PDB file of C-alpha atoms in Angstrom:
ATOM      1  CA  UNK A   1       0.000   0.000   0.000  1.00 39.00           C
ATOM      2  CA  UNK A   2       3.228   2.375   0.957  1.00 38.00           C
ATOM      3  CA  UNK A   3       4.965   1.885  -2.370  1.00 40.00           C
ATOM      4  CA  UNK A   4       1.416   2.401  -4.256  1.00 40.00           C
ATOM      5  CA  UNK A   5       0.816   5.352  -2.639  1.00 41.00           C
ATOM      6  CA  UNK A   6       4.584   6.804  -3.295  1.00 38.00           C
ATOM      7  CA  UNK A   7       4.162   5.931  -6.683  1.00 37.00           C
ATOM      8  CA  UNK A   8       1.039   8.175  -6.994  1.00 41.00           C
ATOM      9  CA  UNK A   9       2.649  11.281  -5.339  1.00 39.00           C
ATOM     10  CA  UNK A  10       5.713  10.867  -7.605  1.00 39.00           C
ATOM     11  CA  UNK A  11       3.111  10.956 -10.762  1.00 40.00           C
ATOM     12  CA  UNK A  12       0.927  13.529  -9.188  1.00 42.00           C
ATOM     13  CA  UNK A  13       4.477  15.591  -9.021  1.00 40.00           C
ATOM     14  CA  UNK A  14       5.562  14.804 -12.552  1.00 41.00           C
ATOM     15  CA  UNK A  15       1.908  15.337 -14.152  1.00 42.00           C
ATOM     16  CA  UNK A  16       2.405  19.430 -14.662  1.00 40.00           C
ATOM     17  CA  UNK A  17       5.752  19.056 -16.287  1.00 36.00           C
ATOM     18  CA  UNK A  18       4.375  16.206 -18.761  1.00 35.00           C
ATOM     19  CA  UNK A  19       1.624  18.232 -19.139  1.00 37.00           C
ATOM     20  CA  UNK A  20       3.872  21.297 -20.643  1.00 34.00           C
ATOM     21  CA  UNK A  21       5.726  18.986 -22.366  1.00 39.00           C
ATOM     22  CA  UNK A  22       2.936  17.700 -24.445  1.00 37.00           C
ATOM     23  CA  UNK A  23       1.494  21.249 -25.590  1.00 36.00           C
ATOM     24  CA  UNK A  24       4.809  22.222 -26.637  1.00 36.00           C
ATOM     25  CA  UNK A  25       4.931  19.326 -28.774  1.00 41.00           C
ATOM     26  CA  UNK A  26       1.495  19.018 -30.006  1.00 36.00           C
ATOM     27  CA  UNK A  27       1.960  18.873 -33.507  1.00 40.00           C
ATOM     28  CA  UNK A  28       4.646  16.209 -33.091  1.00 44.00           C
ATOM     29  CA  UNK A  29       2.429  14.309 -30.937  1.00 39.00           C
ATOM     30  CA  UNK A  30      -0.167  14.140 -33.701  1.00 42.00           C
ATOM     31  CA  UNK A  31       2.678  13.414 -36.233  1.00 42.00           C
ATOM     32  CA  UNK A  32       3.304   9.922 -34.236  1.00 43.00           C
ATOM     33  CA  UNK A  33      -0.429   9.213 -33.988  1.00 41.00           C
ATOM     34  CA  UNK A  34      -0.995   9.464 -37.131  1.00 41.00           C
ATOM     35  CA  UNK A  35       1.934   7.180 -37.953  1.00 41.00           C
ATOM     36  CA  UNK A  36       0.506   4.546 -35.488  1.00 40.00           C
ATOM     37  CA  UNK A  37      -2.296   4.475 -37.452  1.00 42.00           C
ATOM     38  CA  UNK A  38      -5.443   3.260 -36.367  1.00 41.00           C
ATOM     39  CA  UNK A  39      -8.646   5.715 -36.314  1.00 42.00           C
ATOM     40  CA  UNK A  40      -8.320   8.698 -34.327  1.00 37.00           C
ATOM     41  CA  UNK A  41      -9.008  12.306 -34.087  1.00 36.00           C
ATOM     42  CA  UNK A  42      -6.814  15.054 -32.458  1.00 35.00           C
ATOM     43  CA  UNK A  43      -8.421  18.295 -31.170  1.00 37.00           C
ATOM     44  CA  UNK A  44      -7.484  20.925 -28.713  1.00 40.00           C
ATOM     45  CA  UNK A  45      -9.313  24.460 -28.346  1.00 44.00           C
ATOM     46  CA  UNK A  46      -5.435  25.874 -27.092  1.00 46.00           C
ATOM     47  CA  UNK A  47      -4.070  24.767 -30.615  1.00 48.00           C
ATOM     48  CA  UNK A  48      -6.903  25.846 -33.051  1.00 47.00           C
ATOM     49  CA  UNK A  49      -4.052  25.778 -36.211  1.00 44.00           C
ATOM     50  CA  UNK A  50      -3.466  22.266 -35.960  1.00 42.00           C
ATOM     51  CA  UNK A  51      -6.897  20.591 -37.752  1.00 43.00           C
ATOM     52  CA  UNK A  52      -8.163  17.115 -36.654  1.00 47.00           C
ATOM     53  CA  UNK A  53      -6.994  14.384 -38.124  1.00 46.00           C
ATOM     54  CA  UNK A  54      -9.558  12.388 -39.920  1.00 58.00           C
ATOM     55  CA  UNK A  55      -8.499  11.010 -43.083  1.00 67.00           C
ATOM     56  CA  UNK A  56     -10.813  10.379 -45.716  1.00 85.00           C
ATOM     57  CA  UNK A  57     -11.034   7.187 -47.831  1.00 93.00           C
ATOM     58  CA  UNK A  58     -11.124   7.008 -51.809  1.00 95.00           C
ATOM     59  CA  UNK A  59     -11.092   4.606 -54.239  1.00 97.00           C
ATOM     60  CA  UNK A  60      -8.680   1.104 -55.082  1.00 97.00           C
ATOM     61  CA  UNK A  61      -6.559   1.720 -57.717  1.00 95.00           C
ATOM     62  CA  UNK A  62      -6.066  -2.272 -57.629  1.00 95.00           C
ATOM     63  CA  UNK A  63      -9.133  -3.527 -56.097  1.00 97.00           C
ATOM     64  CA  UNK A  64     -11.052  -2.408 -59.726  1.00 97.00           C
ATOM     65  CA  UNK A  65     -11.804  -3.895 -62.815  1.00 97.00           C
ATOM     66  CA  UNK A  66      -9.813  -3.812 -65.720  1.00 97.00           C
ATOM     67  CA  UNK A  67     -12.171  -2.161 -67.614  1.00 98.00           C
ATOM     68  CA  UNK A  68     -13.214   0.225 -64.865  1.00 98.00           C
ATOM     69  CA  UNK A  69     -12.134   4.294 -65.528  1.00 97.00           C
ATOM     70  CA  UNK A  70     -11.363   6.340 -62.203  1.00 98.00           C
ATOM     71  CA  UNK A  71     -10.859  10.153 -62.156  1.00 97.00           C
ATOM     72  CA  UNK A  72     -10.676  11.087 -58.702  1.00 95.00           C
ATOM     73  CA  UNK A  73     -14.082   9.820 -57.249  1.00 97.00           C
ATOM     74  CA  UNK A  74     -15.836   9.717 -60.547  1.00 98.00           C
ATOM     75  CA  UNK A  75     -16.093   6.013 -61.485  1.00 98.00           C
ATOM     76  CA  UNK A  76     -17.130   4.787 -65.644  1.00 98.00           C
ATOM     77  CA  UNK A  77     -16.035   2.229 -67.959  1.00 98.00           C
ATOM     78  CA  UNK A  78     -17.556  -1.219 -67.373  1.00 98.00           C
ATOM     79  CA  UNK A  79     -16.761  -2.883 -64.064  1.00 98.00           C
ATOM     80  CA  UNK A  80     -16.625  -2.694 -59.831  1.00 98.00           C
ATOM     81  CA  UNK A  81     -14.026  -1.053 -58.050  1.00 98.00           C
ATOM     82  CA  UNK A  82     -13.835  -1.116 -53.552  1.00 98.00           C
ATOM     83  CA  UNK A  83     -12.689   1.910 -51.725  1.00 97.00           C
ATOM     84  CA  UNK A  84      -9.337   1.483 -50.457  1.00 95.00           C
ATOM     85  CA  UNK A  85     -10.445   1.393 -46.741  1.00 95.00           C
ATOM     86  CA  UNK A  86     -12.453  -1.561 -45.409  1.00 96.00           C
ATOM     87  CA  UNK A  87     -15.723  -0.120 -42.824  1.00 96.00           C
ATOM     88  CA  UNK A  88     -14.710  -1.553 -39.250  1.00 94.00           C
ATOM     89  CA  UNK A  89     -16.654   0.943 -37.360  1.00 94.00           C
ATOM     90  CA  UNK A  90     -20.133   0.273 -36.208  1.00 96.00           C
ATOM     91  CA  UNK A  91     -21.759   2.683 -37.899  1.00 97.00           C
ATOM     92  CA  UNK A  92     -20.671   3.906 -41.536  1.00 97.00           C
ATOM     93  CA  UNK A  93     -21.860   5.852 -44.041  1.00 98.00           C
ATOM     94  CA  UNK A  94     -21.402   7.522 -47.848  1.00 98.00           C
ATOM     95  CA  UNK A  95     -22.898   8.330 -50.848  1.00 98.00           C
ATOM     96  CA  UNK A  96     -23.132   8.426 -54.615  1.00 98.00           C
ATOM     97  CA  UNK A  97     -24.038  10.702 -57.124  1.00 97.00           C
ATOM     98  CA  UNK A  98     -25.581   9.316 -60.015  1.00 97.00           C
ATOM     99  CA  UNK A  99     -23.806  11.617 -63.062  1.00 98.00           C
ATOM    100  CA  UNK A 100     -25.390   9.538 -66.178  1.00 97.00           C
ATOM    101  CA  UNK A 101     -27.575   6.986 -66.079  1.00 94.00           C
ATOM    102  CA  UNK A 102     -26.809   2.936 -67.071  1.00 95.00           C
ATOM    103  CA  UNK A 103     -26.612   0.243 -65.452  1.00 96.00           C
ATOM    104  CA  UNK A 104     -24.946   1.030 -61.979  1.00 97.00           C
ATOM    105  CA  UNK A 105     -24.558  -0.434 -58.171  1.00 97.00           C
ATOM    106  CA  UNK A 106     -23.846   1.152 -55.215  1.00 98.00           C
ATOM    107  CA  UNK A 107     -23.311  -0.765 -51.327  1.00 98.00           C
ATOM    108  CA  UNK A 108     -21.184  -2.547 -50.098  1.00 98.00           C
ATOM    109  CA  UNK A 109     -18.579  -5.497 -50.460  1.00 98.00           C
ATOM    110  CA  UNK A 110     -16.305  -8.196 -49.647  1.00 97.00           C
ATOM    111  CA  UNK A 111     -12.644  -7.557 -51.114  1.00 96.00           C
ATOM    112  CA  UNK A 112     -12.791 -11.286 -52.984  1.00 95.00           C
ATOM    113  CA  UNK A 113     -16.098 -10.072 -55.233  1.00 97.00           C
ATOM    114  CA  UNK A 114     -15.933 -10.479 -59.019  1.00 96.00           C
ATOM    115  CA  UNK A 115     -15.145  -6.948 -60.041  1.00 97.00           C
ATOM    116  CA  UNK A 116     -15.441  -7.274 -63.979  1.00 96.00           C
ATOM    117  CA  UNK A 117     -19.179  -6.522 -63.566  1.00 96.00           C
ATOM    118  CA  UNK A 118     -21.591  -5.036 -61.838  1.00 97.00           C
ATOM    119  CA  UNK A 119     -22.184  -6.132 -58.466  1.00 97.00           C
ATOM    120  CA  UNK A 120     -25.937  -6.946 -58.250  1.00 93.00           C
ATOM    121  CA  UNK A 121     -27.158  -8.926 -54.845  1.00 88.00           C
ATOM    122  CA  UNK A 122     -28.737 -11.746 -57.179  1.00 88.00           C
ATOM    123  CA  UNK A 123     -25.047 -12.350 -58.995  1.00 87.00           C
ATOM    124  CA  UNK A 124     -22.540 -11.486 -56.605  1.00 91.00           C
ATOM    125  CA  UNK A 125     -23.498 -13.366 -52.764  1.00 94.00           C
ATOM    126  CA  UNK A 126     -20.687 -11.300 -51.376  1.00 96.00           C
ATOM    127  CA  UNK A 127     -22.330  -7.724 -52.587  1.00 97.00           C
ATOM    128  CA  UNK A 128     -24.887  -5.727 -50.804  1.00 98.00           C
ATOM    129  CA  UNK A 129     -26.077  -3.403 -53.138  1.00 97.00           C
ATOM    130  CA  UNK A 130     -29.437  -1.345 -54.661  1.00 96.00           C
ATOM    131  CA  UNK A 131     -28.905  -1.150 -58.551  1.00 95.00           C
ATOM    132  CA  UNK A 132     -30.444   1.475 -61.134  1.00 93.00           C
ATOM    133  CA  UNK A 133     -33.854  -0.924 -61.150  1.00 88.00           C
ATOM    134  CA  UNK A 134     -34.594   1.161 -58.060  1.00 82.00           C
ATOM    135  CA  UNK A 135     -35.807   4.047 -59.027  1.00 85.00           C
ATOM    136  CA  UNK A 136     -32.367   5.876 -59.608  1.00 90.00           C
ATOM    137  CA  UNK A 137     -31.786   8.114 -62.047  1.00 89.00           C
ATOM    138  CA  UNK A 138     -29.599  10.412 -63.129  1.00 93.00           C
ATOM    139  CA  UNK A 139     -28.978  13.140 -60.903  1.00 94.00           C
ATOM    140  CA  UNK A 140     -29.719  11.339 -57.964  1.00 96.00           C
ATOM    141  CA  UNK A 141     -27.688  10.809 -54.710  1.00 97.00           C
ATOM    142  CA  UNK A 142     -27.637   7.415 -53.129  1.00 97.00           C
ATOM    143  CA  UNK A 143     -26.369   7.209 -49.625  1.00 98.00           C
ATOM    144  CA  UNK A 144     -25.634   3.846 -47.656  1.00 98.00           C
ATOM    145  CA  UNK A 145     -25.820   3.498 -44.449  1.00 98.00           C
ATOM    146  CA  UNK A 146     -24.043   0.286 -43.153  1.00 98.00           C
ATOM    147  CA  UNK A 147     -25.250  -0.712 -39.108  1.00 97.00           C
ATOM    148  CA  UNK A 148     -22.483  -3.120 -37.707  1.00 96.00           C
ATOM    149  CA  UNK A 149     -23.307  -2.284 -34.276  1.00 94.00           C
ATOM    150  CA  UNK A 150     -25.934  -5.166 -33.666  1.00 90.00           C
ATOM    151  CA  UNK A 151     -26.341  -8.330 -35.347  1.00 91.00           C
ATOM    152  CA  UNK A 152     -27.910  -9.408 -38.122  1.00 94.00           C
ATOM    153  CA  UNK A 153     -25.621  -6.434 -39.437  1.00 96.00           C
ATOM    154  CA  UNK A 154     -27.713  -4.031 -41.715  1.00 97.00           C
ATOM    155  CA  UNK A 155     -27.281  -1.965 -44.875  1.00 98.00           C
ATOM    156  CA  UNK A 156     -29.856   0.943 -45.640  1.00 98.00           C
ATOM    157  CA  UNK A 157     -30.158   2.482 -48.735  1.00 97.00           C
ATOM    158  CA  UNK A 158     -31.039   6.425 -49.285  1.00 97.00           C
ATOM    159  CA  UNK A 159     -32.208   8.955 -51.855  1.00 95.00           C
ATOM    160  CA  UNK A 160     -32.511  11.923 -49.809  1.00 89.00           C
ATOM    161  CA  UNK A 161     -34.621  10.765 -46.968  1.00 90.00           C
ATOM    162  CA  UNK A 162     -36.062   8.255 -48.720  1.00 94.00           C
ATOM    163  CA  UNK A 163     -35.420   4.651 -47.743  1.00 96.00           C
ATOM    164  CA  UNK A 164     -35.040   2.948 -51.149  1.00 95.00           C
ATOM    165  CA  UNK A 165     -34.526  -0.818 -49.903  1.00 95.00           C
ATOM    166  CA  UNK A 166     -32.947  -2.483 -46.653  1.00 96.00           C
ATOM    167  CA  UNK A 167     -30.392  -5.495 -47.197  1.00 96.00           C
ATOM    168  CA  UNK A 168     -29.933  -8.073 -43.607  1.00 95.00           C
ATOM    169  CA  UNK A 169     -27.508 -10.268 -43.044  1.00 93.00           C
ATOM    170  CA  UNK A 170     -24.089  -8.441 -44.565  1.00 95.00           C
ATOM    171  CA  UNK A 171     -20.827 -10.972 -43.675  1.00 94.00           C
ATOM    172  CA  UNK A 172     -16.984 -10.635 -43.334  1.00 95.00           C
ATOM    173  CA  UNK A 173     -15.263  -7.529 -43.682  1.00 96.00           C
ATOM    174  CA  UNK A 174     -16.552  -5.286 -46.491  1.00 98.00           C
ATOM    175  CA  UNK A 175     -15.571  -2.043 -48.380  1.00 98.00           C
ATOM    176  CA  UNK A 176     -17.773   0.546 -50.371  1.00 98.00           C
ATOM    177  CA  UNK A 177     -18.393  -0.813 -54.021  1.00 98.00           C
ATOM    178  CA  UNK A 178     -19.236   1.084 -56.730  1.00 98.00           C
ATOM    179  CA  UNK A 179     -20.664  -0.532 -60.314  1.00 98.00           C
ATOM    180  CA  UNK A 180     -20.785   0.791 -63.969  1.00 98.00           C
ATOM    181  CA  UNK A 181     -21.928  -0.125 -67.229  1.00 97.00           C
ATOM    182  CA  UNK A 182     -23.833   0.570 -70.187  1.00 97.00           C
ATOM    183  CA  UNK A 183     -22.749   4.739 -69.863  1.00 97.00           C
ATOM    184  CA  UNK A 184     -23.024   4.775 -66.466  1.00 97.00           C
ATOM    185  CA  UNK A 185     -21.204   7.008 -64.053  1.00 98.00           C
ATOM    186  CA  UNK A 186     -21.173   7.595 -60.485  1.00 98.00           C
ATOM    187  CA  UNK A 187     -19.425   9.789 -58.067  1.00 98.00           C
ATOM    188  CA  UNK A 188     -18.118   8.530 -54.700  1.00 98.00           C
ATOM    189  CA  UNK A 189     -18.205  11.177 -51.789  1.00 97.00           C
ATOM    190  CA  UNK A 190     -16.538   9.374 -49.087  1.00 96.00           C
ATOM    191  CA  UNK A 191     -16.798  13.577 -46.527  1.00 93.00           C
ATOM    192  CA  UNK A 192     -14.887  15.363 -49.571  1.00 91.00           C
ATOM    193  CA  UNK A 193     -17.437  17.396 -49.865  1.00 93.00           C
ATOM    194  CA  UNK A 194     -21.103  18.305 -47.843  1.00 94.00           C
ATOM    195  CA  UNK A 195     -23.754  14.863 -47.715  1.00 95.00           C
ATOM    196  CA  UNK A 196     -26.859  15.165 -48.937  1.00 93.00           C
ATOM    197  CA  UNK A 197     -28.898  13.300 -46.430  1.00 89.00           C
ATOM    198  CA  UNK A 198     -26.984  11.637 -43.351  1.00 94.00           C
ATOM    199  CA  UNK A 199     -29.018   9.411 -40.700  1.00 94.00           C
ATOM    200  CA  UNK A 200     -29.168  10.307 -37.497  1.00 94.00           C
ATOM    201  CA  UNK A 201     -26.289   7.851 -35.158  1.00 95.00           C
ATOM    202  CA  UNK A 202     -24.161   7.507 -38.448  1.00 96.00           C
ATOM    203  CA  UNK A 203     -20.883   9.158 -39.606  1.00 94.00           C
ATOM    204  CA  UNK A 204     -18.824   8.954 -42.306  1.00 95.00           C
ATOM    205  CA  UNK A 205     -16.271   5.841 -42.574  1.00 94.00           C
ATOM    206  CA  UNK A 206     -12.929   6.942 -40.841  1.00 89.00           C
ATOM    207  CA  UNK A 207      -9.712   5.407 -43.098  1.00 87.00           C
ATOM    208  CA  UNK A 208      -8.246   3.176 -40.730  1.00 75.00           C
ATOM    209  CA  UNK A 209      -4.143   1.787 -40.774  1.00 65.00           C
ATOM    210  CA  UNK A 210      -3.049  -1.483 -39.421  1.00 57.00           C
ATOM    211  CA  UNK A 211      -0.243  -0.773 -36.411  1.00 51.00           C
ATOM    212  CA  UNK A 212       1.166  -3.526 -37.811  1.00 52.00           C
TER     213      UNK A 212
END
């Protein structure tokens, strides 16, 4: 109980000084955090020039089909292609805008899904997805909403406010997918710019790095 209770005054004593120590070296700090990896945000209302760090996911240059055309976040050509980030948070979300109109597919899935076509739930078992048969057209924003935070785990699908279609029962770990074909062309917004129409309890999916 003595050397416990030593040991407390002797942090007590040291917390100040470790205190000034880490303001002075706030932005180095972050700098190791960030190389650690693994989800996290950094804020402090004495340091209001350092921003939080949440980076912001985009799209696979190798987890794409071959016939698949990215420019940025615009995705055409013929194909899939998987954001570069799987969702391991409980509850994700981001959207598409529809630019022209084809045949197209926008949810959710599993990094070993046939990406040469597009990723409908009745031809790809390990896709999650609404397609252009539900009443998407050009112009439209879809937003999905994945729920990981219960079980069955849950994927809703938006225009606006509108529910279009709720899928049950999404397994392993799974990445944004985006489909194209027949002119079609979509427009991933993973927080790069404002969302249209975000559910209440979800936010968008945080890029996380192994600390491996």
């Amino acid at each position: 109980f003595s050397v416990s209770r030593a040991l407390a005054r002797r942090l007590l004593a040291h917390q100040p000084r470790a205190h000034l120590a880490s303001r002075a070296d706030f932005k180095g700090i972050a700098t190791q955090r960030a190389a650690m990896g693994c989800c996290w945000s950094f804020c402090s209302s004495e340091e209001p020039s350092v921003p939080e760090f949440e980076p912001l996911i985009g799209l696979s240059s190798t987890c794409k089909g071959d016939d698949v055309s990215l420019e940025g976040t615009v995705v055409s050509g013929t194909g899939s292609v998987l954001g570069d980030s799987p969702i391991l948070q409980d509850k994700g979300y981001f959207e598409a805008t529809v630019l022209s109109g084809g045949s197209f597919a926008v949810g959710v899935a599993t990094r070993d899904s046939p990406l040469d076509s597009v990723l409908s739930p009745d031809k790809a078992p390990t896709a999650w997805t609404v397609t252009n048969k539900s009443s998407v057209a050009a112009g439209d924003v879809i937003g999905c909403a994945i729920d990981q935070a219960d079980y069955p785990v849950q994927v809703y699908f938006y225009k606006g406010k509108q529910l279009l279609q709720q899928l049950s029962g999404v397994r392993g770990e799974v990445l944004p997918a985006f489909s194209v074909a027949d002119g079609a062309v979509l427009k991933a917004n993973f927080g790069n710019a404002e969302y249209s129409s975000m559910p209440p309890g979800f936010q968008g999916i945080i890029k996380c790095k192994s600390l491996l």
